[in-house]
Amino acid sequence: MNDNSYSKILVSWYEKHRRDLPWRHSSDPYVIWISEVILQQTRVAQGLAYFNRFMARFPNVCLLAQASEDEVLKYWEGLGYYSRARNLHEAARTVCEKHGGVFPRTYAGVRALKGIGDYTAAAIVSFSYGLPYPVLDGNVFRVLSRLFAVATPIDSTEGKKTFRRLAEMLLDESNPGLHNQAIMELGALQCVPRQPDCPQCPLIYKCMAYAEGAVSAYPVKQAKAKSRPRYFHFFHILWGEYTYLQRREAKDIWQGLYQFPLVETDGPADFTDLQQAEDFRCLFQRCGRLEISVRRQNVRHVLSHQVIYATFYSVRVEQEGEGLRSYLRVPAADLPGYAFPRLLQNYLQECPDE
Ligand code: SF4
């Protein structure tokens, strides 16, 4: 059963407090889609710059579809979760090739596009078309878990069902777009993860967690799986004015992005250990004399399920040996034109050249 009393309070609060953001001036599903995917990656302050750059270069879905994957990834560089950018590109192609450049108008049609999950589909169809689908993102989970003091973990199967039921119950079906934006904004500005400003909250008299004096106990999450450590050794190789790159093609992190030749080891390895590794010997086979220096050591880089420990070596080679020929040889001055993962971007900023 619907209870619109929450929605009325939320919408009236939203109309006074909402941030003025560019995508809020549009009901174009393409604009909503791009903004939502970018905002899943980053905070609004940083996302805004990405959104503006992306929209200036790809102002409509067909221009995005026509671009190369390398270019799309370059515009995504630094945001992380690069599979989302590749999915965005593939979905844009589907919209252009199968739907004549017109976004599907139903929830099922939008949800069927590559990379669009329940949350993004609900945001697009409710904001753009006013269809009654509730959004459930991290902010909404937090608000609902506190409002109703739900002890079921938000990341459990049972939790997902419980929160969906609550979200459906609160949705004002006559005004779903504004309702969804209001509850998300309350989570972003008011019901924040740490030390929410409850005395100023419009829902304080309805909030069960506040009544229990237990706001910080919600939301409940399952124990996190341990992150897998990985040990990367990158070689910034210089041969005259050239350096070497490789595009990551495997189904692994950073697919489609570029990196320096890499040797991965099962555990921590110093240079003596590395020299014994088969991959290292193949890489520098017949390269003549090597001038090697360590540029950065054990840089810790945290991803969602992995922690990378990276060491960067600078290696000047006497000649281009066989092992290097399978890599992309590029003028060192052209490096800024390639899309790199954040870890390598940081390295290049700190150590631009030898
Ligand atoms: S009263 Fe506090 S905990 Fe409850 S919804 Fe408002 S901000 Fe969140």
mmCIF file of C-alpha atoms and ligand atoms in Angstrom:
data_model
loop_
_atom_site.group_PDB
_atom_site.id
_atom_site.type_symbol
_atom_site.label_atom_id
_atom_site.label_comp_id
_atom_site.label_asym_id
_atom_site.label_seq_id
_atom_site.Cartn_x
_atom_site.Cartn_y
_atom_site.Cartn_z
ATOM 1 C CA MET A 1 0.000 0.000 0.000
ATOM 2 C CA ASN A 2 1.284 3.442 -0.900
ATOM 3 C CA ASP A 3 1.979 6.041 1.737
ATOM 4 C CA ASN A 4 2.397 9.429 0.065
ATOM 5 C CA SER A 5 2.912 11.346 3.303
ATOM 6 C CA TYR A 6 6.697 10.804 3.128
ATOM 7 C CA SER A 7 6.803 11.903 -0.497
ATOM 8 C CA LYS A 8 4.975 15.159 0.167
ATOM 9 C CA ILE A 9 7.492 16.108 2.862
ATOM 10 C CA LEU A 10 10.448 15.026 0.705
ATOM 11 C CA VAL A 11 9.334 16.941 -2.391
ATOM 12 C CA SER A 12 8.618 20.132 -0.479
ATOM 13 C CA TRP A 13 12.082 19.898 1.165
ATOM 14 C CA TYR A 14 13.673 19.165 -2.238
ATOM 15 C CA GLU A 15 12.118 22.204 -3.865
ATOM 16 C CA LYS A 16 13.817 24.438 -1.302
ATOM 17 C CA HIS A 17 17.176 22.701 -0.961
ATOM 18 C CA ARG A 18 18.087 21.006 -4.216
ATOM 19 C CA ARG A 19 21.378 21.760 -5.922
ATOM 20 C CA ASP A 20 21.213 23.427 -9.290
ATOM 21 C CA LEU A 21 22.881 20.839 -11.547
ATOM 22 C CA PRO A 22 22.942 20.927 -15.350
ATOM 23 C CA TRP A 23 21.230 17.557 -15.918
ATOM 24 C CA ARG A 24 18.316 18.683 -13.753
ATOM 25 C CA HIS A 25 17.339 21.156 -16.463
ATOM 26 C CA SER A 26 16.753 18.362 -18.946
ATOM 27 C CA SER A 27 14.296 15.508 -19.392
ATOM 28 C CA ASP A 28 16.308 14.053 -22.294
ATOM 29 C CA PRO A 29 16.941 10.373 -21.417
ATOM 30 C CA TYR A 30 20.434 10.557 -22.959
ATOM 31 C CA VAL A 31 21.414 13.422 -20.636
ATOM 32 C CA ILE A 32 19.934 11.640 -17.594
ATOM 33 C CA TRP A 33 21.689 8.411 -18.531
ATOM 34 C CA ILE A 34 25.150 9.979 -18.900
ATOM 35 C CA SER A 35 24.817 11.963 -15.672
ATOM 36 C CA GLU A 36 23.656 8.924 -13.702
ATOM 37 C CA VAL A 37 26.461 6.670 -14.917
ATOM 38 C CA ILE A 38 29.088 9.340 -14.180
ATOM 39 C CA LEU A 39 27.616 9.980 -10.727
ATOM 40 C CA GLN A 40 27.797 6.279 -9.878
ATOM 41 C CA GLN A 41 31.565 6.659 -10.142
ATOM 42 C CA THR A 42 32.295 9.874 -8.347
ATOM 43 C CA ARG A 43 31.129 12.789 -6.224
ATOM 44 C CA VAL A 44 29.094 15.552 -7.867
ATOM 45 C CA ALA A 45 31.900 18.139 -7.657
ATOM 46 C CA GLN A 46 34.268 15.986 -9.704
ATOM 47 C CA GLY A 47 31.534 14.416 -11.858
ATOM 48 C CA LEU A 48 30.378 17.810 -13.059
ATOM 49 C CA ALA A 49 33.621 18.454 -14.955
ATOM 50 C CA TYR A 50 33.466 14.983 -16.557
ATOM 51 C CA PHE A 51 29.805 15.461 -17.473
ATOM 52 C CA ASN A 52 30.446 18.835 -19.119
ATOM 53 C CA ARG A 53 33.425 17.548 -21.089
ATOM 54 C CA PHE A 54 31.578 14.403 -22.147
ATOM 55 C CA MET A 55 28.460 16.270 -23.264
ATOM 56 C CA ALA A 56 30.495 18.875 -25.148
ATOM 57 C CA ARG A 57 32.169 16.113 -27.177
ATOM 58 C CA PHE A 58 29.196 13.685 -27.401
ATOM 59 C CA PRO A 59 26.087 15.888 -27.269
ATOM 60 C CA ASN A 60 23.794 13.128 -28.523
ATOM 61 C CA VAL A 61 23.625 9.368 -28.488
ATOM 62 C CA CYS A 62 24.594 8.905 -32.143
ATOM 63 C CA LEU A 63 27.766 10.984 -31.818
ATOM 64 C CA LEU A 64 28.719 8.755 -28.903
ATOM 65 C CA ALA A 65 27.930 5.649 -30.969
ATOM 66 C CA GLN A 66 30.124 6.840 -33.856
ATOM 67 C CA ALA A 67 33.189 7.546 -31.669
ATOM 68 C CA SER A 68 36.001 5.001 -31.265
ATOM 69 C CA GLU A 69 36.224 3.032 -28.021
ATOM 70 C CA ASP A 70 39.686 4.532 -27.425
ATOM 71 C CA GLU A 71 38.245 8.039 -27.561
ATOM 72 C CA VAL A 72 35.357 7.215 -25.216
ATOM 73 C CA LEU A 73 37.823 5.704 -22.736
ATOM 74 C CA LYS A 74 40.015 8.804 -22.994
ATOM 75 C CA TYR A 75 37.015 10.930 -21.919
ATOM 76 C CA TRP A 76 36.440 8.473 -19.049
ATOM 77 C CA GLU A 77 40.076 8.437 -17.970
ATOM 78 C CA GLY A 78 40.405 8.775 -14.201
ATOM 79 C CA LEU A 79 36.790 7.868 -13.395
ATOM 80 C CA GLY A 80 37.481 4.152 -12.926
ATOM 81 C CA TYR A 81 35.127 1.216 -13.638
ATOM 82 C CA TYR A 82 36.021 1.371 -17.320
ATOM 83 C CA SER A 83 33.607 -1.437 -18.203
ATOM 84 C CA ARG A 84 30.863 1.149 -17.603
ATOM 85 C CA ALA A 85 32.291 3.378 -20.339
ATOM 86 C CA ARG A 86 32.535 0.436 -22.739
ATOM 87 C CA ASN A 87 28.941 -0.551 -21.941
ATOM 88 C CA LEU A 88 27.808 3.041 -22.441
ATOM 89 C CA HIS A 89 29.396 3.008 -25.869
ATOM 90 C CA GLU A 90 27.838 -0.329 -26.806
ATOM 91 C CA ALA A 91 24.387 0.752 -25.593
ATOM 92 C CA ALA A 92 24.691 3.986 -27.614
ATOM 93 C CA ARG A 93 25.365 1.867 -30.703
ATOM 94 C CA THR A 94 22.277 -0.232 -29.985
ATOM 95 C CA VAL A 95 20.102 2.886 -29.628
ATOM 96 C CA CYS A 96 21.397 4.248 -32.936
ATOM 97 C CA GLU A 97 21.457 1.065 -34.936
ATOM 98 C CA LYS A 98 18.380 -0.757 -33.603
ATOM 99 C CA HIS A 99 16.155 2.094 -32.412
ATOM 100 C CA GLY A 100 16.944 4.738 -35.041
ATOM 101 C CA GLY A 101 18.656 6.997 -32.507
ATOM 102 C CA VAL A 102 15.533 7.209 -30.280
ATOM 103 C CA PHE A 103 15.804 6.015 -26.673
ATOM 104 C CA PRO A 104 13.379 3.185 -25.756
ATOM 105 C CA ARG A 105 10.312 4.546 -23.936
ATOM 106 C CA THR A 106 9.595 1.657 -21.588
ATOM 107 C CA TYR A 107 11.379 0.414 -18.472
ATOM 108 C CA ALA A 108 11.968 -2.992 -20.082
ATOM 109 C CA GLY A 109 13.351 -1.394 -23.258
ATOM 110 C CA VAL A 110 15.773 0.829 -21.323
ATOM 111 C CA ARG A 111 16.741 -1.993 -18.918
ATOM 112 C CA ALA A 112 17.643 -4.231 -21.892
ATOM 113 C CA LEU A 113 20.454 -1.866 -22.976
ATOM 114 C CA LYS A 114 23.974 -3.029 -22.146
ATOM 115 C CA GLY A 115 25.153 -1.915 -18.710
ATOM 116 C CA ILE A 116 21.833 -0.391 -17.602
ATOM 117 C CA GLY A 117 20.726 -1.956 -14.325
ATOM 118 C CA ASP A 118 17.566 -1.531 -12.253
ATOM 119 C CA TYR A 119 18.732 1.716 -10.686
ATOM 120 C CA THR A 120 19.715 3.533 -13.891
ATOM 121 C CA ALA A 121 16.632 2.288 -15.761
ATOM 122 C CA ALA A 122 14.356 3.541 -12.971
ATOM 123 C CA ALA A 123 16.136 6.916 -12.908
ATOM 124 C CA ILE A 124 15.852 7.348 -16.687
ATOM 125 C CA VAL A 125 12.184 6.370 -17.053
ATOM 126 C CA SER A 126 10.998 8.232 -13.954
ATOM 127 C CA PHE A 127 12.957 11.459 -14.585
ATOM 128 C CA SER A 128 12.373 11.507 -18.350
ATOM 129 C CA TYR A 129 8.957 9.940 -18.847
ATOM 130 C CA GLY A 130 7.354 10.128 -15.396
ATOM 131 C CA LEU A 131 6.974 6.327 -15.172
ATOM 132 C CA PRO A 132 6.370 4.961 -11.644
ATOM 133 C CA TYR A 133 9.611 3.089 -10.868
ATOM 134 C CA PRO A 134 11.419 3.777 -7.559
ATOM 135 C CA VAL A 135 15.185 4.313 -7.587
ATOM 136 C CA LEU A 136 17.400 2.467 -5.144
ATOM 137 C CA ASP A 137 20.943 3.761 -4.960
ATOM 138 C CA GLY A 138 23.319 3.940 -1.991
ATOM 139 C CA ASN A 139 21.713 7.170 -0.761
ATOM 140 C CA VAL A 140 18.204 5.742 -0.908
ATOM 141 C CA PHE A 141 19.236 2.517 0.863
ATOM 142 C CA ARG A 142 20.693 4.621 3.665
ATOM 143 C CA VAL A 143 17.631 6.853 4.039
ATOM 144 C CA LEU A 144 15.206 3.916 4.023
ATOM 145 C CA SER A 145 17.280 1.813 6.408
ATOM 146 C CA ARG A 146 17.250 4.669 8.933
ATOM 147 C CA LEU A 147 13.655 5.765 8.418
ATOM 148 C CA PHE A 148 12.392 2.241 9.093
ATOM 149 C CA ALA A 149 15.311 0.989 11.247
ATOM 150 C CA VAL A 150 15.837 -2.021 8.963
ATOM 151 C CA ALA A 151 18.432 -4.399 10.390
ATOM 152 C CA THR A 152 18.547 -6.635 7.286
ATOM 153 C CA PRO A 153 21.843 -6.031 5.427
ATOM 154 C CA ILE A 154 21.333 -3.785 2.391
ATOM 155 C CA ASP A 155 23.644 -5.983 0.305
ATOM 156 C CA SER A 156 21.818 -9.273 1.014
ATOM 157 C CA THR A 157 19.198 -10.817 -1.273
ATOM 158 C CA GLU A 158 16.570 -10.510 1.424
ATOM 159 C CA GLY A 159 17.594 -6.909 2.085
ATOM 160 C CA LYS A 160 17.212 -5.993 -1.581
ATOM 161 C CA LYS A 161 13.632 -7.329 -1.569
ATOM 162 C CA THR A 162 12.773 -5.540 1.675
ATOM 163 C CA PHE A 163 14.128 -2.205 0.472
ATOM 164 C CA ARG A 164 12.405 -2.519 -2.896
ATOM 165 C CA ARG A 165 9.069 -3.038 -1.108
ATOM 166 C CA LEU A 166 9.681 0.018 1.084
ATOM 167 C CA ALA A 167 10.734 2.136 -1.890
ATOM 168 C CA GLU A 168 7.588 1.110 -3.769
ATOM 169 C CA MET A 169 5.441 1.901 -0.775
ATOM 170 C CA LEU A 170 6.861 5.433 -0.498
ATOM 171 C CA LEU A 171 6.769 6.243 -4.216
ATOM 172 C CA ASP A 172 4.200 8.840 -5.186
ATOM 173 C CA GLU A 173 3.058 7.356 -8.483
ATOM 174 C CA SER A 174 1.618 10.658 -9.626
ATOM 175 C CA ASN A 175 5.015 12.344 -9.243
ATOM 176 C CA PRO A 176 7.726 9.649 -9.460
ATOM 177 C CA GLY A 177 10.501 11.736 -11.049
ATOM 178 C CA LEU A 178 10.447 14.443 -8.412
ATOM 179 C CA HIS A 179 9.950 11.922 -5.595
ATOM 180 C CA ASN A 180 12.997 9.900 -6.709
ATOM 181 C CA GLN A 181 15.185 12.964 -7.046
ATOM 182 C CA ALA A 182 14.042 14.214 -3.645
ATOM 183 C CA ILE A 183 14.872 11.031 -1.728
ATOM 184 C CA MET A 184 18.264 10.754 -3.459
ATOM 185 C CA GLU A 185 19.021 14.384 -2.641
ATOM 186 C CA LEU A 186 18.015 13.901 1.002
ATOM 187 C CA GLY A 187 20.552 11.065 1.197
ATOM 188 C CA ALA A 188 23.229 13.154 -0.508
ATOM 189 C CA LEU A 189 22.784 16.355 1.512
ATOM 190 C CA GLN A 190 21.001 15.586 4.759
ATOM 191 C CA CYS A 191 20.966 11.906 5.674
ATOM 192 C CA VAL A 192 24.701 11.587 4.972
ATOM 193 C CA PRO A 193 26.742 8.532 6.032
ATOM 194 C CA ARG A 194 28.467 10.136 9.029
ATOM 195 C CA GLN A 195 26.849 12.545 11.453
ATOM 196 C CA PRO A 196 23.644 13.392 9.586
ATOM 197 C CA ASP A 197 22.110 16.665 10.666
ATOM 198 C CA CYS A 198 18.951 15.064 12.070
ATOM 199 C CA PRO A 199 17.577 18.156 13.857
ATOM 200 C CA GLN A 200 17.269 19.844 10.434
ATOM 201 C CA CYS A 201 15.773 16.790 8.711
ATOM 202 C CA PRO A 202 12.216 17.142 7.388
ATOM 203 C CA LEU A 203 11.515 13.481 8.247
ATOM 204 C CA ILE A 204 12.765 13.557 11.819
ATOM 205 C CA TYR A 205 9.322 12.804 13.302
ATOM 206 C CA LYS A 206 8.939 9.755 11.105
ATOM 207 C CA CYS A 207 12.464 8.388 11.529
ATOM 208 C CA MET A 208 12.631 5.191 13.581
ATOM 209 C CA ALA A 209 16.429 5.118 13.814
ATOM 210 C CA TYR A 210 16.385 8.626 15.266
ATOM 211 C CA ALA A 211 13.651 7.665 17.719
ATOM 212 C CA GLU A 212 15.772 4.681 18.809
ATOM 213 C CA GLY A 213 18.838 6.938 19.168
ATOM 214 C CA ALA A 214 20.635 4.536 16.836
ATOM 215 C CA VAL A 215 21.161 6.427 13.583
ATOM 216 C CA SER A 216 24.796 5.348 13.257
ATOM 217 C CA ALA A 217 23.774 1.661 13.410
ATOM 218 C CA TYR A 218 22.172 1.922 9.944
ATOM 219 C CA PRO A 219 22.529 0.880 7.186
ATOM 220 C CA VAL A 220 23.653 -2.635 8.106
ATOM 221 C CA LYS A 221 26.059 -4.278 5.651
ATOM 222 C CA GLN A 222 27.347 -7.833 5.281
ATOM 223 C CA ALA A 223 30.995 -8.489 6.126
ATOM 224 C CA LYS A 224 33.183 -7.356 3.259
ATOM 225 C CA ALA A 225 35.121 -9.920 1.240
ATOM 226 C CA LYS A 226 38.881 -9.454 1.604
ATOM 227 C CA SER A 227 40.609 -7.586 -1.211
ATOM 228 C CA ARG A 228 43.026 -9.619 -3.329
ATOM 229 C CA PRO A 229 46.586 -8.226 -3.400
ATOM 230 C CA ARG A 230 48.346 -8.065 -6.792
ATOM 231 C CA TYR A 231 51.969 -7.172 -7.524
ATOM 232 C CA PHE A 232 52.610 -5.198 -10.717
ATOM 233 C CA HIS A 233 56.008 -4.206 -12.090
ATOM 234 C CA PHE A 234 55.765 -1.655 -14.890
ATOM 235 C CA PHE A 235 58.608 -0.888 -17.272
ATOM 236 C CA HIS A 236 58.776 2.623 -18.668
ATOM 237 C CA ILE A 237 61.109 1.676 -21.501
ATOM 238 C CA LEU A 238 62.959 4.277 -23.524
ATOM 239 C CA TRP A 239 64.581 3.610 -26.859
ATOM 240 C CA GLY A 240 65.671 6.889 -28.374
ATOM 241 C CA GLU A 241 62.563 9.082 -28.469
ATOM 242 C CA TYR A 242 60.231 6.057 -28.235
ATOM 243 C CA THR A 243 58.511 4.226 -25.448
ATOM 244 C CA TYR A 244 56.322 1.094 -25.417
ATOM 245 C CA LEU A 245 52.705 0.498 -24.505
ATOM 246 C CA GLN A 246 50.203 -2.288 -24.491
ATOM 247 C CA ARG A 247 46.397 -2.146 -24.599
ATOM 248 C CA ARG A 248 44.817 -4.290 -21.899
ATOM 249 C CA GLU A 249 42.574 -6.661 -23.808
ATOM 250 C CA ALA A 250 41.932 -9.457 -21.285
ATOM 251 C CA LYS A 251 38.751 -9.636 -19.197
ATOM 252 C CA ASP A 252 40.417 -8.112 -16.168
ATOM 253 C CA ILE A 253 40.671 -4.681 -14.591
ATOM 254 C CA TRP A 254 41.268 -1.710 -16.938
ATOM 255 C CA GLN A 255 40.153 -3.491 -20.102
ATOM 256 C CA GLY A 256 40.708 -1.238 -23.127
ATOM 257 C CA LEU A 257 43.146 1.083 -21.322
ATOM 258 C CA TYR A 258 46.879 1.392 -21.996
ATOM 259 C CA GLN A 259 49.834 0.550 -19.782
ATOM 260 C CA PHE A 260 53.600 0.139 -19.928
ATOM 261 C CA PRO A 261 54.901 -3.409 -20.397
ATOM 262 C CA LEU A 262 54.017 -5.245 -17.218
ATOM 263 C CA VAL A 263 55.324 -8.215 -15.302
ATOM 264 C CA GLU A 264 52.946 -9.460 -12.610
ATOM 265 C CA THR A 265 54.307 -11.626 -9.811
ATOM 266 C CA ASP A 266 52.454 -13.805 -7.292
ATOM 267 C CA GLY A 267 53.964 -11.997 -4.321
ATOM 268 C CA PRO A 268 56.261 -9.076 -3.532
ATOM 269 C CA ALA A 269 59.391 -9.239 -5.713
ATOM 270 C CA ASP A 270 62.566 -7.142 -5.758
ATOM 271 C CA PHE A 271 64.677 -6.591 -8.843
ATOM 272 C CA THR A 272 66.763 -9.728 -8.239
ATOM 273 C CA ASP A 273 63.558 -11.826 -8.118
ATOM 274 C CA LEU A 274 62.245 -10.110 -11.233
ATOM 275 C CA GLN A 275 65.339 -10.937 -13.245
ATOM 276 C CA GLN A 276 64.588 -14.630 -12.689
ATOM 277 C CA ALA A 277 61.032 -14.274 -14.054
ATOM 278 C CA GLU A 278 60.413 -15.713 -17.508
ATOM 279 C CA ASP A 279 58.266 -12.695 -18.549
ATOM 280 C CA PHE A 280 61.079 -10.312 -17.642
ATOM 281 C CA ARG A 281 63.664 -12.252 -19.665
ATOM 282 C CA CYS A 282 61.340 -12.418 -22.711
ATOM 283 C CA LEU A 283 60.604 -8.696 -22.517
ATOM 284 C CA PHE A 284 64.243 -7.634 -22.613
ATOM 285 C CA GLN A 285 65.578 -10.343 -24.875
ATOM 286 C CA ARG A 286 68.262 -8.942 -27.229
ATOM 287 C CA CYS A 287 67.811 -5.376 -25.995
ATOM 288 C CA GLY A 288 71.564 -4.973 -25.392
ATOM 289 C CA ARG A 289 72.759 -3.022 -22.397
ATOM 290 C CA LEU A 290 69.999 -1.901 -20.013
ATOM 291 C CA GLU A 291 70.115 1.229 -17.852
ATOM 292 C CA ILE A 292 67.588 0.586 -15.130
ATOM 293 C CA SER A 293 66.370 2.770 -12.310
ATOM 294 C CA VAL A 294 63.461 2.437 -9.903
ATOM 295 C CA ARG A 295 61.136 5.444 -10.248
ATOM 296 C CA ARG A 296 58.385 4.487 -7.784
ATOM 297 C CA GLN A 297 58.264 1.559 -5.418
ATOM 298 C CA ASN A 298 55.335 -0.309 -3.863
ATOM 299 C CA VAL A 299 52.706 2.274 -4.762
ATOM 300 C CA ARG A 300 49.486 1.065 -3.131
ATOM 301 C CA HIS A 301 46.416 1.462 -5.334
ATOM 302 C CA VAL A 302 43.061 0.325 -3.986
ATOM 303 C CA LEU A 303 40.299 -0.926 -6.307
ATOM 304 C CA SER A 304 36.933 -2.347 -5.299
ATOM 305 C CA HIS A 305 38.100 -5.973 -4.858
ATOM 306 C CA GLN A 306 41.835 -5.751 -5.350
ATOM 307 C CA VAL A 307 44.803 -3.887 -3.946
ATOM 308 C CA ILE A 308 47.598 -3.286 -6.429
ATOM 309 C CA TYR A 309 51.188 -2.843 -5.262
ATOM 310 C CA ALA A 310 53.016 -1.268 -8.177
ATOM 311 C CA THR A 311 56.657 -0.609 -8.836
ATOM 312 C CA PHE A 312 57.744 1.493 -11.801
ATOM 313 C CA TYR A 313 61.112 1.016 -13.449
ATOM 314 C CA SER A 314 62.632 3.273 -16.042
ATOM 315 C CA VAL A 315 64.689 1.240 -18.517
ATOM 316 C CA ARG A 316 66.778 2.714 -21.321
ATOM 317 C CA VAL A 317 67.567 0.002 -23.873
ATOM 318 C CA GLU A 318 70.403 -0.091 -26.351
ATOM 319 C CA GLN A 319 68.312 -1.640 -29.112
ATOM 320 C CA GLU A 320 64.781 -2.785 -29.802
ATOM 321 C CA GLY A 321 64.927 -6.469 -28.986
ATOM 322 C CA GLU A 322 62.483 -9.159 -30.143
ATOM 323 C CA GLY A 323 60.494 -9.064 -26.923
ATOM 324 C CA LEU A 324 59.587 -5.426 -27.451
ATOM 325 C CA ARG A 325 58.267 -5.889 -30.967
ATOM 326 C CA SER A 326 54.912 -7.236 -29.797
ATOM 327 C CA TYR A 327 54.274 -3.934 -27.974
ATOM 328 C CA LEU A 328 53.058 -0.673 -29.416
ATOM 329 C CA ARG A 329 56.057 1.583 -30.089
ATOM 330 C CA VAL A 330 55.006 5.227 -29.611
ATOM 331 C CA PRO A 331 56.872 8.526 -29.451
ATOM 332 C CA ALA A 332 57.185 9.408 -25.760
ATOM 333 C CA ALA A 333 55.745 12.839 -26.580
ATOM 334 C CA ASP A 334 52.447 11.179 -27.679
ATOM 335 C CA LEU A 335 51.693 9.552 -24.305
ATOM 336 C CA PRO A 336 49.069 12.170 -23.306
ATOM 337 C CA GLY A 337 46.877 10.983 -26.208
ATOM 338 C CA TYR A 338 46.342 7.521 -24.657
ATOM 339 C CA ALA A 339 43.840 6.542 -21.961
ATOM 340 C CA PHE A 340 45.606 5.214 -18.866
ATOM 341 C CA PRO A 341 44.301 3.882 -15.554
ATOM 342 C CA ARG A 342 44.563 6.341 -12.673
ATOM 343 C CA LEU A 343 47.617 4.522 -11.266
ATOM 344 C CA LEU A 344 49.622 5.192 -14.439
ATOM 345 C CA GLN A 345 48.225 8.696 -14.858
ATOM 346 C CA ASN A 346 49.551 9.525 -11.397
ATOM 347 C CA TYR A 347 52.937 8.065 -12.261
ATOM 348 C CA LEU A 348 53.116 10.060 -15.509
ATOM 349 C CA GLN A 349 52.249 13.250 -13.668
ATOM 350 C CA GLU A 350 54.925 12.651 -11.074
ATOM 351 C CA CYS A 351 57.590 11.312 -13.467
ATOM 352 C CA PRO A 352 56.711 12.737 -16.919
ATOM 353 C CA ASP A 353 60.023 11.759 -18.478
ATOM 354 C CA GLU A 354 63.383 10.512 -17.519
HETATM 355 S S1 SF4 B 1 16.261 11.980 11.001
HETATM 356 FE FE1 SF4 B 1 18.426 11.715 10.616
HETATM 357 S S2 SF4 B 1 18.667 9.540 10.239
HETATM 358 FE FE2 SF4 B 1 16.503 9.965 10.065
HETATM 359 S S3 SF4 B 1 16.182 10.301 7.882
HETATM 360 FE FE3 SF4 B 1 16.557 12.292 8.825
HETATM 361 S S4 SF4 B 1 18.759 12.654 8.619
HETATM 362 FE FE4 SF4 B 1 18.378 10.471 8.235
#
